[in-house]
């Protein structure tokens, strides 16, 4: 058995640890199964003549029944609160160890609640917060206690940094006198799939910039990667930097020479510093001051020295979504285990993360020669290929797809199209030398819904399902992508065993769920807490059901769709209480639809149940039926208003309840389906059914939050942020109208009309500033003295009559074109700031009326040129 996964504990109670603690991720039972050659934990020989199953199987059964079916949610919640309170009391008494013991008990109580499905998504963050607080307080008290005891177990000392001998750089530089290949291989424990892709993209940019900035000529650069290594391969790298000639500025002329024109100490110092004589300097003005200059030739450093100095910082600039420490303060996605760094046949000496660079090439762990001493960089590609490792991700992807397609054909099947996307990309970055094999499972499992079978393969095992090309039904077979040379029989048996265990669980849960109607699960939602002050998931479900008749007309839905959405709302979240969804949470909504169809619910109702959870992630499908859209929007609005009203809004650095994703999905569902909705009215409808008072400021905050997500959506589509904000500041309350207006304004920005309108309105706005116009002044036509005033006012009234709440931006701009000529004549012939205050105010008020025309349509002041 190959153990390659480890858990590193970088903190305890939010306090950083040094040294880092580590444990084997695998459980002892799994290791024992491999050692003893058995395929089920029940068969482990616990003692001579006694199996693990004989000793513990009944325990496992009964405890599973307790955790999954019989534990009293109410009593376990009480125990959690009691353990929490007792731990806090013990902390107040200075007893860190007993307090920590009660924290562990509270954590176990949480696990029981989670197994019973009693922890809602939003409440999970609150429970975690309570446990983290206790863990932090326990850790801090423990440290204080060790300080008082003067650290009886002693102190850990950081080992001295590892480094190459000082002469290593010069020795390597002396032997490289012509262009040679350079290879850098950063070897680590297995990187997450997305980190491989991200690091390659970053190194592509970094290395090209580095070579250009450091004036190092080269043939070509290849950046490649696998889960265990990131590779920089540079062909024909020049041995030295290009020389450069540059001018160096010295002291001012008056300080460089005395009154008699003789050089001063300042000039001598400047010449000595850059290696020139006084005859080499010249004088040139820089602004109003004359300075002395000298032209110097800067000789390039040797490439070995440049690389040795800069490679540590290049590695340090690689960033990951999540990084870790393991032996120092340096962070990386996973622990770095080796650094291969060869220029020609010489090691480029440097160290990073307490690892020295060298010439060791690590092949596959199970290879007959897992470590190879590479003689020269030019041999790297041939050597790595001979080990079976494929460095190029796209090549690995193609190999996996072609071989899996061929394997599927051997059983008369094909790989589903959805595999040829993110799953294939992920699997290609989970292996270095893909080896594919065919596995099978019992046909009886095909009675399970397809979504259950494929979800287990995709999410849990990264297996490829196989389907019948004729009808698209799954076949009882799958494909495993393993790494390197393997015992195919052992791996196949193990893969089938793992999948069988998961399918057995799923089948047990599924059969339990279908034994009663979906509606009977709804009352169980009373035991699933949504949020402490907002009630249970049942309370939330009832609120959503209540607002649907009010939100439906606001979105323009017909009575039939509203009725369908309301019927779906009665069971939309009931599947959260089912055993299958409790175990496989990704199936929420999916199983709701399946169970609804099984018991004869109308297709439209079942589809609305499924669509109520969409979108679940970036790039996911969106609800598209009227009932599904209405249900999805109602549910998300309830979450946003409720959680904001109890102070659970996201911070700048954290969003524990996923409200940004929630709001983004909300505006997607509205905009992509061309549904109109006055968000302000909708939010007040939602606020009216909340179990806590919702103040107007909370509603405004939610509206602003949703508008920011709409802004993000529109900018993500490629529209400039100025155009988006100019519209949203006026029409953000109606996402669909705002989106249409953004498209219209974007098209107008490509022509000349918009620019003319902006100039016209800006002239009026700059003169009729709010602070100099009396708010109460009404334009009096009797005070008009000049024909230009009457003409401008006449055009204004005409445009006002055309402006409706939903007018298109293009229509508004077209109407406003009539203002340009009257405004030009007005400003040319009418003096606004006359001494007669009545005339002045009347003219200013008229201009202010003109500037108010775009209100509710577009904020022109936010556009360039205003």
GROMACS .gro file of C-alpha atoms in nm, residues 444 447-449 452 505-521 524 574-575 577-581 590-600:
model
   41
  444UNK     CA    1  -2.914  -0.430  -0.918
  447UNK     CA    2  -3.241   0.060  -0.999
  448UNK     CA    3  -3.106   0.371  -0.829
  449UNK     CA    4  -3.162   0.707  -1.004
  452UNK     CA    5  -2.724   0.915  -0.761
  505UNK     CA    6  -2.538   0.292   0.139
  506UNK     CA    7  -2.722   0.485  -0.131
  507UNK     CA    8  -2.954   0.191  -0.200
  508UNK     CA    9  -3.035   0.151   0.168
  509UNK     CA   10  -3.117   0.520   0.203
  510UNK     CA   11  -3.313   0.527  -0.123
  511UNK     CA   12  -3.533   0.233  -0.028
  512UNK     CA   13  -3.595   0.391   0.309
  513UNK     CA   14  -3.695   0.722   0.147
  514UNK     CA   15  -3.942   0.583  -0.106
  515UNK     CA   16  -4.130   0.398   0.165
  516UNK     CA   17  -4.336   0.712   0.231
  517UNK     CA   18  -4.457   1.016   0.036
  518UNK     CA   19  -4.231   1.320   0.001
  519UNK     CA   20  -4.484   1.537   0.187
  520UNK     CA   21  -4.434   1.327   0.501
  521UNK     CA   22  -4.073   1.440   0.519
  524UNK     CA   23  -3.915   1.669   0.986
  574UNK     CA   24  -3.871   1.823   0.201
  575UNK     CA   25  -3.592   1.615   0.046
  577UNK     CA   26  -3.501   1.547   0.553
  578UNK     CA   27  -3.459   1.235   0.342
  579UNK     CA   28  -3.183   0.989   0.426
  580UNK     CA   29  -3.025   1.003   0.081
  581UNK     CA   30  -2.990   1.382   0.074
  590UNK     CA   31  -3.240   1.639  -0.761
  591UNK     CA   32  -3.398   1.380  -0.532
  592UNK     CA   33  -3.692   1.609  -0.458
  593UNK     CA   34  -3.776   1.606  -0.829
  594UNK     CA   35  -3.724   1.229  -0.850
  595UNK     CA   36  -3.940   1.145  -0.549
  596UNK     CA   37  -4.214   1.384  -0.669
  597UNK     CA   38  -4.227   1.214  -1.008
  598UNK     CA   39  -4.230   0.870  -0.850
  599UNK     CA   40  -4.539   0.950  -0.649
  600UNK     CA   41  -4.722   1.098  -0.946
   0.00000   0.00000   0.00000
